[in-house]
PDB file of C-alpha atoms and ligand atoms in Angstrom:
ATOM      1  CA  MET A   1       0.000   0.000   0.000  1.00  0.00           C
ATOM      2  CA  ASP A   2       1.417   3.332  -0.985  1.00  0.00           C
ATOM      3  CA  ARG A   3       0.618   6.005   1.462  1.00  0.00           C
ATOM      4  CA  ASP A   4       0.660   9.685   0.881  1.00  0.00           C
ATOM      5  CA  TYR A   5       3.016  11.182   3.334  1.00  0.00           C
ATOM      6  CA  VAL A   6       1.750  14.644   3.905  1.00  0.00           C
ATOM      7  CA  LEU A   7       3.291  17.549   5.690  1.00  0.00           C
ATOM      8  CA  LYS A   8       2.548  17.848   9.343  1.00  0.00           C
ATOM      9  CA  ASP A   9       0.826  21.193   9.598  1.00  0.00           C
ATOM     10  CA  GLN A  10      -0.768  20.985   6.233  1.00  0.00           C
ATOM     11  CA  GLY A  11      -3.494  18.479   6.940  1.00  0.00           C
ATOM     12  CA  ARG A  12      -4.328  15.690   4.570  1.00  0.00           C
ATOM     13  CA  PHE A  13      -6.513  17.576   2.135  1.00  0.00           C
ATOM     14  CA  ASN A  14      -5.497  21.151   2.688  1.00  0.00           C
ATOM     15  CA  PRO A  15      -4.243  22.793  -0.474  1.00  0.00           C
ATOM     16  CA  THR A  16      -0.711  24.134  -0.611  1.00  0.00           C
ATOM     17  CA  LYS A  17      -0.205  27.861  -0.937  1.00  0.00           C
ATOM     18  CA  LEU A  18       1.024  27.272  -4.466  1.00  0.00           C
ATOM     19  CA  GLY A  19      -2.184  25.393  -5.329  1.00  0.00           C
ATOM     20  CA  THR A  20      -4.310  28.154  -3.839  1.00  0.00           C
ATOM     21  CA  ALA A  21      -2.383  30.814  -5.760  1.00  0.00           C
ATOM     22  CA  VAL A  22      -2.723  28.921  -9.047  1.00  0.00           C
ATOM     23  CA  THR A  23      -6.455  28.381  -8.529  1.00  0.00           C
ATOM     24  CA  GLY A  24      -6.861  32.079  -7.733  1.00  0.00           C
ATOM     25  CA  LEU A  25      -5.118  33.061 -10.954  1.00  0.00           C
ATOM     26  CA  LEU A  26      -7.130  30.576 -13.008  1.00  0.00           C
ATOM     27  CA  THR A  27     -10.421  31.780 -11.546  1.00  0.00           C
ATOM     28  CA  GLN A  28      -9.455  35.380 -12.191  1.00  0.00           C
ATOM     29  CA  HIS A  29      -8.198  34.943 -15.745  1.00  0.00           C
ATOM     30  CA  PHE A  30     -10.183  31.933 -16.963  1.00  0.00           C
ATOM     31  CA  PRO A  31     -13.550  32.364 -15.253  1.00  0.00           C
ATOM     32  CA  ASP A  32     -15.331  30.350 -17.972  1.00  0.00           C
ATOM     33  CA  ILE A  33     -13.141  27.326 -17.665  1.00  0.00           C
ATOM     34  CA  MET A  34     -13.257  27.303 -13.883  1.00  0.00           C
ATOM     35  CA  ASP A  35     -17.062  27.422 -14.018  1.00  0.00           C
ATOM     36  CA  ILE A  36     -18.796  24.072 -13.505  1.00  0.00           C
ATOM     37  CA  GLY A  37     -21.661  25.027 -15.843  1.00  0.00           C
ATOM     38  CA  PHE A  38     -19.121  25.599 -18.610  1.00  0.00           C
ATOM     39  CA  THR A  39     -17.502  22.217 -18.092  1.00  0.00           C
ATOM     40  CA  ALA A  40     -20.929  20.572 -18.200  1.00  0.00           C
ATOM     41  CA  ARG A  41     -21.806  22.332 -21.480  1.00  0.00           C
ATOM     42  CA  ILE A  42     -18.514  21.255 -23.053  1.00  0.00           C
ATOM     43  CA  GLU A  43     -19.216  17.706 -21.967  1.00  0.00           C
ATOM     44  CA  SER A  44     -22.654  17.684 -23.556  1.00  0.00           C
ATOM     45  CA  ASP A  45     -21.168  19.238 -26.724  1.00  0.00           C
ATOM     46  CA  LEU A  46     -18.607  16.424 -26.797  1.00  0.00           C
ATOM     47  CA  ASP A  47     -21.377  13.866 -26.328  1.00  0.00           C
ATOM     48  CA  GLU A  48     -23.282  15.355 -29.237  1.00  0.00           C
ATOM     49  CA  ILE A  49     -20.153  15.246 -31.394  1.00  0.00           C
ATOM     50  CA  ALA A  50     -19.680  11.604 -30.463  1.00  0.00           C
ATOM     51  CA  GLU A  51     -23.272  10.854 -31.415  1.00  0.00           C
ATOM     52  CA  GLY A  52     -22.815  12.614 -34.726  1.00  0.00           C
ATOM     53  CA  GLU A  53     -25.272  15.406 -33.905  1.00  0.00           C
ATOM     54  CA  LYS A  54     -22.670  18.146 -33.947  1.00  0.00           C
ATOM     55  CA  GLN A  55     -19.610  18.937 -36.023  1.00  0.00           C
ATOM     56  CA  TRP A  56     -16.419  19.044 -34.016  1.00  0.00           C
ATOM     57  CA  ALA A  57     -14.764  21.977 -35.803  1.00  0.00           C
ATOM     58  CA  PRO A  58     -17.321  24.689 -34.885  1.00  0.00           C
ATOM     59  CA  VAL A  59     -17.441  23.429 -31.284  1.00  0.00           C
ATOM     60  CA  LEU A  60     -13.667  23.578 -30.984  1.00  0.00           C
ATOM     61  CA  GLU A  61     -13.580  26.977 -32.661  1.00  0.00           C
ATOM     62  CA  LYS A  62     -16.225  28.283 -30.252  1.00  0.00           C
ATOM     63  CA  PHE A  63     -14.108  27.043 -27.357  1.00  0.00           C
ATOM     64  CA  TYR A  64     -10.643  27.829 -28.574  1.00  0.00           C
ATOM     65  CA  SER A  65     -11.030  31.330 -29.919  1.00  0.00           C
ATOM     66  CA  PRO A  66     -12.029  32.963 -26.587  1.00  0.00           C
ATOM     67  CA  PHE A  67      -9.673  30.603 -24.729  1.00  0.00           C
ATOM     68  CA  GLY A  68      -6.711  31.612 -26.881  1.00  0.00           C
ATOM     69  CA  LYS A  69      -7.507  35.270 -26.282  1.00  0.00           C
ATOM     70  CA  ALA A  70      -7.805  34.683 -22.532  1.00  0.00           C
ATOM     71  CA  ILE A  71      -4.377  33.025 -22.521  1.00  0.00           C
ATOM     72  CA  ASP A  72      -2.774  35.951 -24.363  1.00  0.00           C
ATOM     73  CA  LYS A  73      -4.418  38.391 -21.994  1.00  0.00           C
ATOM     74  CA  ALA A  74      -3.388  36.435 -18.890  1.00  0.00           C
ATOM     75  CA  MET A  75       0.209  36.177 -20.107  1.00  0.00           C
ATOM     76  CA  LYS A  76       0.343  39.967 -20.258  1.00  0.00           C
ATOM     77  CA  GLU A  77      -1.752  40.912 -17.269  1.00  0.00           C
ATOM     78  CA  ALA A  78      -1.495  38.228 -14.603  1.00  0.00           C
ATOM     79  CA  GLU A  79       0.489  39.594 -11.707  1.00  0.00           C
ATOM     80  CA  ARG A  80       3.599  37.784 -10.598  1.00  0.00           C
ATOM     81  CA  ILE A  81       3.114  36.184  -7.221  1.00  0.00           C
ATOM     82  CA  PRO A  82       6.125  36.871  -5.015  1.00  0.00           C
ATOM     83  CA  ARG A  83       7.909  33.595  -4.319  1.00  0.00           C
ATOM     84  CA  ASP A  84       7.869  34.033  -0.557  1.00  0.00           C
ATOM     85  CA  GLN A  85       4.068  34.178  -0.599  1.00  0.00           C
ATOM     86  CA  ILE A  86       3.866  30.610  -1.802  1.00  0.00           C
ATOM     87  CA  ASP A  87       6.514  29.203   0.526  1.00  0.00           C
ATOM     88  CA  GLU A  88       5.114  26.747   3.046  1.00  0.00           C
ATOM     89  CA  GLU A  89       6.151  27.220   6.658  1.00  0.00           C
ATOM     90  CA  THR A  90       7.676  24.320   8.585  1.00  0.00           C
ATOM     91  CA  ASP A  91       8.863  23.656  12.142  1.00  0.00           C
ATOM     92  CA  GLU A  92      12.405  23.064  10.943  1.00  0.00           C
ATOM     93  CA  ILE A  93      15.072  25.514  11.994  1.00  0.00           C
ATOM     94  CA  CYS A  94      17.988  26.520   9.787  1.00  0.00           C
ATOM     95  CA  PRO A  95      21.125  24.878  11.175  1.00  0.00           C
ATOM     96  CA  ASP A  96      23.245  27.900  10.229  1.00  0.00           C
ATOM     97  CA  CYS A  97      21.264  30.971  11.213  1.00  0.00           C
ATOM     98  CA  GLY A  98      18.340  29.695  13.312  1.00  0.00           C
ATOM     99  CA  ARG A  99      15.641  31.170  11.105  1.00  0.00           C
ATOM    100  CA  PRO A 100      12.711  28.921  10.196  1.00  0.00           C
ATOM    101  CA  MET A 101      13.053  26.754   7.128  1.00  0.00           C
ATOM    102  CA  VAL A 102      10.352  26.954   4.447  1.00  0.00           C
ATOM    103  CA  ILE A 103       9.342  24.672   1.596  1.00  0.00           C
ATOM    104  CA  LYS A 104       9.918  26.178  -1.808  1.00  0.00           C
ATOM    105  CA  SER A 105       8.840  24.887  -5.185  1.00  0.00           C
ATOM    106  CA  GLY A 106      11.609  24.941  -7.737  1.00  0.00           C
ATOM    107  CA  ARG A 107      12.176  23.628 -11.209  1.00  0.00           C
ATOM    108  CA  PHE A 108      13.190  20.254  -9.826  1.00  0.00           C
ATOM    109  CA  GLY A 109      10.402  19.941  -7.324  1.00  0.00           C
ATOM    110  CA  ARG A 110       9.954  20.939  -3.720  1.00  0.00           C
ATOM    111  CA  PHE A 111      12.832  21.510  -1.339  1.00  0.00           C
ATOM    112  CA  LEU A 112      13.570  22.963   2.050  1.00  0.00           C
ATOM    113  CA  SER A 113      15.195  26.378   2.086  1.00  0.00           C
ATOM    114  CA  CYS A 114      16.171  28.865   4.781  1.00  0.00           C
ATOM    115  CA  SER A 115      13.594  31.658   5.005  1.00  0.00           C
ATOM    116  CA  GLY A 116      16.588  34.013   5.278  1.00  0.00           C
ATOM    117  CA  PHE A 117      17.442  33.462   1.617  1.00  0.00           C
ATOM    118  CA  PRO A 118      19.264  35.214  -0.094  1.00  0.00           C
ATOM    119  CA  GLU A 119      21.365  36.227   2.948  1.00  0.00           C
ATOM    120  CA  CYS A 120      21.463  32.604   4.094  1.00  0.00           C
ATOM    121  CA  LYS A 121      21.719  30.019   1.353  1.00  0.00           C
ATOM    122  CA  VAL A 122      21.074  26.846   3.319  1.00  0.00           C
ATOM    123  CA  SER A 123      18.861  24.440   1.399  1.00  0.00           C
ATOM    124  CA  GLN A 124      18.099  20.777   1.945  1.00  0.00           C
ATOM    125  CA  PRO A 125      16.157  18.080   0.162  1.00  0.00           C
ATOM    126  CA  LEU A 126      12.629  17.691   1.439  1.00  0.00           C
ATOM    127  CA  LEU A 127      12.583  14.552   3.530  1.00  0.00           C
ATOM    128  CA  HIS A 128       9.469  12.609   4.304  1.00  0.00           C
ATOM    129  CA  ARG A 129       9.721  11.154   7.761  1.00  0.00           C
ATOM    130  CA  VAL A 130       7.945   7.865   8.085  1.00  0.00           C
ATOM    131  CA  GLY A 131       7.394   8.154  11.835  1.00  0.00           C
ATOM    132  CA  VAL A 132       9.744   5.293  12.688  1.00  0.00           C
ATOM    133  CA  GLU A 133      13.165   5.420  14.309  1.00  0.00           C
ATOM    134  CA  CYS A 134      16.296   4.000  12.706  1.00  0.00           C
ATOM    135  CA  PRO A 135      17.107   0.637  14.321  1.00  0.00           C
ATOM    136  CA  ASP A 136      20.832   1.403  14.115  1.00  0.00           C
ATOM    137  CA  CYS A 137      21.072   4.935  15.473  1.00  0.00           C
ATOM    138  CA  GLY A 138      17.614   6.102  16.589  1.00  0.00           C
ATOM    139  CA  SER A 139      17.371   8.959  14.078  1.00  0.00           C
ATOM    140  CA  ASP A 140      14.250   9.383  11.969  1.00  0.00           C
ATOM    141  CA  LEU A 141      13.799   7.128   9.002  1.00  0.00           C
ATOM    142  CA  VAL A 142      12.891   8.997   5.841  1.00  0.00           C
ATOM    143  CA  GLN A 143      11.480   8.078   2.479  1.00  0.00           C
ATOM    144  CA  ARG A 144      13.947   8.591  -0.353  1.00  0.00           C
ATOM    145  CA  ARG A 145      14.208   7.903  -4.035  1.00  0.00           C
ATOM    146  CA  ALA A 146      17.120   6.025  -5.524  1.00  0.00           C
ATOM    147  CA  GLY A 147      19.343   8.435  -7.397  1.00  0.00           C
ATOM    148  CA  LYS A 148      20.711   8.564 -10.920  1.00  0.00           C
ATOM    149  CA  GLY A 149      23.646   6.234 -10.396  1.00  0.00           C
ATOM    150  CA  SER A 150      21.493   3.448  -9.014  1.00  0.00           C
ATOM    151  CA  LYS A 151      20.086   0.521 -10.978  1.00  0.00           C
ATOM    152  CA  SER A 152      16.739   0.996  -9.303  1.00  0.00           C
ATOM    153  CA  ARG A 153      16.672   4.667 -10.182  1.00  0.00           C
ATOM    154  CA  ASN A 154      13.665   6.562  -8.849  1.00  0.00           C
ATOM    155  CA  LYS A 155      12.519   3.596  -6.808  1.00  0.00           C
ATOM    156  CA  ILE A 156      11.382   4.536  -3.325  1.00  0.00           C
ATOM    157  CA  PHE A 157      13.355   3.204  -0.395  1.00  0.00           C
ATOM    158  CA  TYR A 158      13.653   4.044   3.278  1.00  0.00           C
ATOM    159  CA  GLY A 159      16.871   5.318   4.737  1.00  0.00           C
ATOM    160  CA  CYS A 160      18.220   6.981   7.838  1.00  0.00           C
ATOM    161  CA  SER A 161      17.999  10.780   8.016  1.00  0.00           C
ATOM    162  CA  ASN A 162      21.467  10.637   9.536  1.00  0.00           C
ATOM    163  CA  TYR A 163      22.995   9.433   6.246  1.00  0.00           C
ATOM    164  CA  PRO A 164      25.916   9.290   5.415  1.00  0.00           C
ATOM    165  CA  THR A 165      26.912   8.824   9.075  1.00  0.00           C
ATOM    166  CA  CYS A 166      24.354   6.018   9.306  1.00  0.00           C
ATOM    167  CA  THR A 167      23.781   3.897   6.214  1.00  0.00           C
ATOM    168  CA  PHE A 168      20.710   1.950   7.327  1.00  0.00           C
ATOM    169  CA  ALA A 169      18.351   1.417   4.394  1.00  0.00           C
ATOM    170  CA  SER A 170      15.384  -0.806   3.597  1.00  0.00           C
ATOM    171  CA  ASN A 171      13.400  -1.299   0.415  1.00  0.00           C
ATOM    172  CA  ALA A 172      10.414  -2.450   2.433  1.00  0.00           C
ATOM    173  CA  ARG A 173       8.469   0.195   4.304  1.00  0.00           C
ATOM    174  CA  PRO A 174       9.253   0.321   8.034  1.00  0.00           C
ATOM    175  CA  LEU A 175       6.277  -0.045  10.361  1.00  0.00           C
ATOM    176  CA  PRO A 176       5.815   1.906  13.590  1.00  0.00           C
ATOM    177  CA  GLN A 177       5.069  -1.162  15.715  1.00  0.00           C
ATOM    178  CA  PRO A 178       8.047  -3.065  17.148  1.00  0.00           C
ATOM    179  CA  CYS A 179       8.529  -6.769  16.497  1.00  0.00           C
ATOM    180  CA  PRO A 180       6.413  -8.708  19.033  1.00  0.00           C
ATOM    181  CA  GLU A 181       9.249 -11.189  19.552  1.00  0.00           C
ATOM    182  CA  CYS A 182      12.406  -9.095  19.710  1.00  0.00           C
ATOM    183  CA  THR A 183      11.190  -5.456  19.529  1.00  0.00           C
ATOM    184  CA  GLY A 184      13.263  -5.119  16.332  1.00  0.00           C
ATOM    185  CA  LEU A 185      12.159  -3.164  13.272  1.00  0.00           C
ATOM    186  CA  LEU A 186       9.159  -4.556  11.402  1.00  0.00           C
ATOM    187  CA  VAL A 187       8.816  -3.846   7.707  1.00  0.00           C
ATOM    188  CA  ALA A 188       5.842  -4.309   5.412  1.00  0.00           C
ATOM    189  CA  MET A 189       5.757  -7.516   3.384  1.00  0.00           C
ATOM    190  CA  GLY A 190       3.168  -7.756   0.621  1.00  0.00           C
ATOM    191  CA  ARG A 191      -0.113  -6.039   1.241  1.00  0.00           C
ATOM    192  CA  THR A 192      -1.027  -7.445   4.606  1.00  0.00           C
ATOM    193  CA  ASN A 193       2.030  -9.060   6.176  1.00  0.00           C
ATOM    194  CA  CYS A 194       5.174  -7.943   7.866  1.00  0.00           C
ATOM    195  CA  ARG A 195       8.549  -9.325   8.812  1.00  0.00           C
ATOM    196  CA  CYS A 196      11.217  -8.393  11.302  1.00  0.00           C
ATOM    197  CA  LEU A 197      14.624  -7.229  10.109  1.00  0.00           C
ATOM    198  CA  ASN A 198      16.238  -8.469  13.312  1.00  0.00           C
ATOM    199  CA  CYS A 199      14.779 -11.939  13.896  1.00  0.00           C
ATOM    200  CA  GLU A 200      12.856 -14.576  11.943  1.00  0.00           C
ATOM    201  CA  HIS A 201       9.442 -13.210  12.887  1.00  0.00           C
ATOM    202  CA  LYS A 202       6.885 -13.050  10.082  1.00  0.00           C
ATOM    203  CA  GLY A 203       3.182 -12.514  10.392  1.00  0.00           C
ATOM    204  CA  PRO A 204       0.150 -10.435   9.593  1.00  0.00           C
ATOM    205  CA  ARG A 205       0.671  -6.741   9.787  1.00  0.00           C
ATOM    206  CA  PRO A 206      -0.406  -5.101  13.037  1.00  0.00           C
ATOM    207  CA  GLU A 207      -3.146  -2.503  12.815  1.00  0.00           C
ATOM    208  CA  GLU A 208      -1.606   0.744  11.741  1.00  0.00           C
ATOM    209  CA  GLU A 209      -2.605   4.119  12.954  1.00  0.00           C
ATOM    210  CA  LEU A 210      -2.174   6.730  10.305  1.00  0.00           C
ATOM    211  CA  VAL A 211       1.228   8.218  10.878  1.00  0.00           C
ATOM    212  CA  GLU A 212       1.289  11.923  10.374  1.00  0.00           C
ATOM    213  CA  ALA A 213       4.292  12.690   8.328  1.00  0.00           C
ATOM    214  CA  THR A 214       6.576  15.622   8.639  1.00  0.00           C
ATOM    215  CA  VAL A 215       9.286  17.102   6.552  1.00  0.00           C
TER     216      VAL A 215
HETATM  217 ZN1   ZN B 301      19.663  30.146   7.464  1.00  0.00          ZN
HETATM  218 ZN1   ZN B 302      20.447   5.480  11.473  1.00  0.00          ZN
HETATM  219 ZN1   ZN B 303      12.073  -9.581  15.647  1.00  0.00          ZN
END
């Protein structure tokens, strides 16, 4: 089972600031398209085209000509949203200057950056804690993706946040409950089972509470 690890103070279904900003811009500049009545009309037009009752070209023309104009207009007029207004706050503290760290969205995805940027240039990859401690050193385990050099590139695995000092890693997802036999680390096995990394214990997976994830 793949779980969505969400950010702690963001709630499971709360939109990000970036999402809210984008929706605001779309509603402002493309009111037609963001309107449910419009979407419904387009759908019934498409149905009629499929049933041969309407020609597709006039329908597309009717849609695209105002849409194309709206795009041109938005490209010129939409205000730029200052980057720091779409940064997400976190509880993390910058290790260099003590200011709070924020989540920024960049070309290569989301990352953690010091809110003191550009004076302070500390940035870190965004780590998804899985709510389980490393069996080797007690630090948080985090979800990572295998990097470029690896054969299993992009595959998710679980490693220690204390890497490279601690090199603990597991392909199977660590579970929050300790092994009932040795209190070692249990990892998920298949959809419903688990096994211990420390002893021979295998069995059905214990009930899981939803673990709130953090950065
Ligand atoms: Zn800093
Ligand atoms: Zn560790
Ligand atoms: Zn065990």
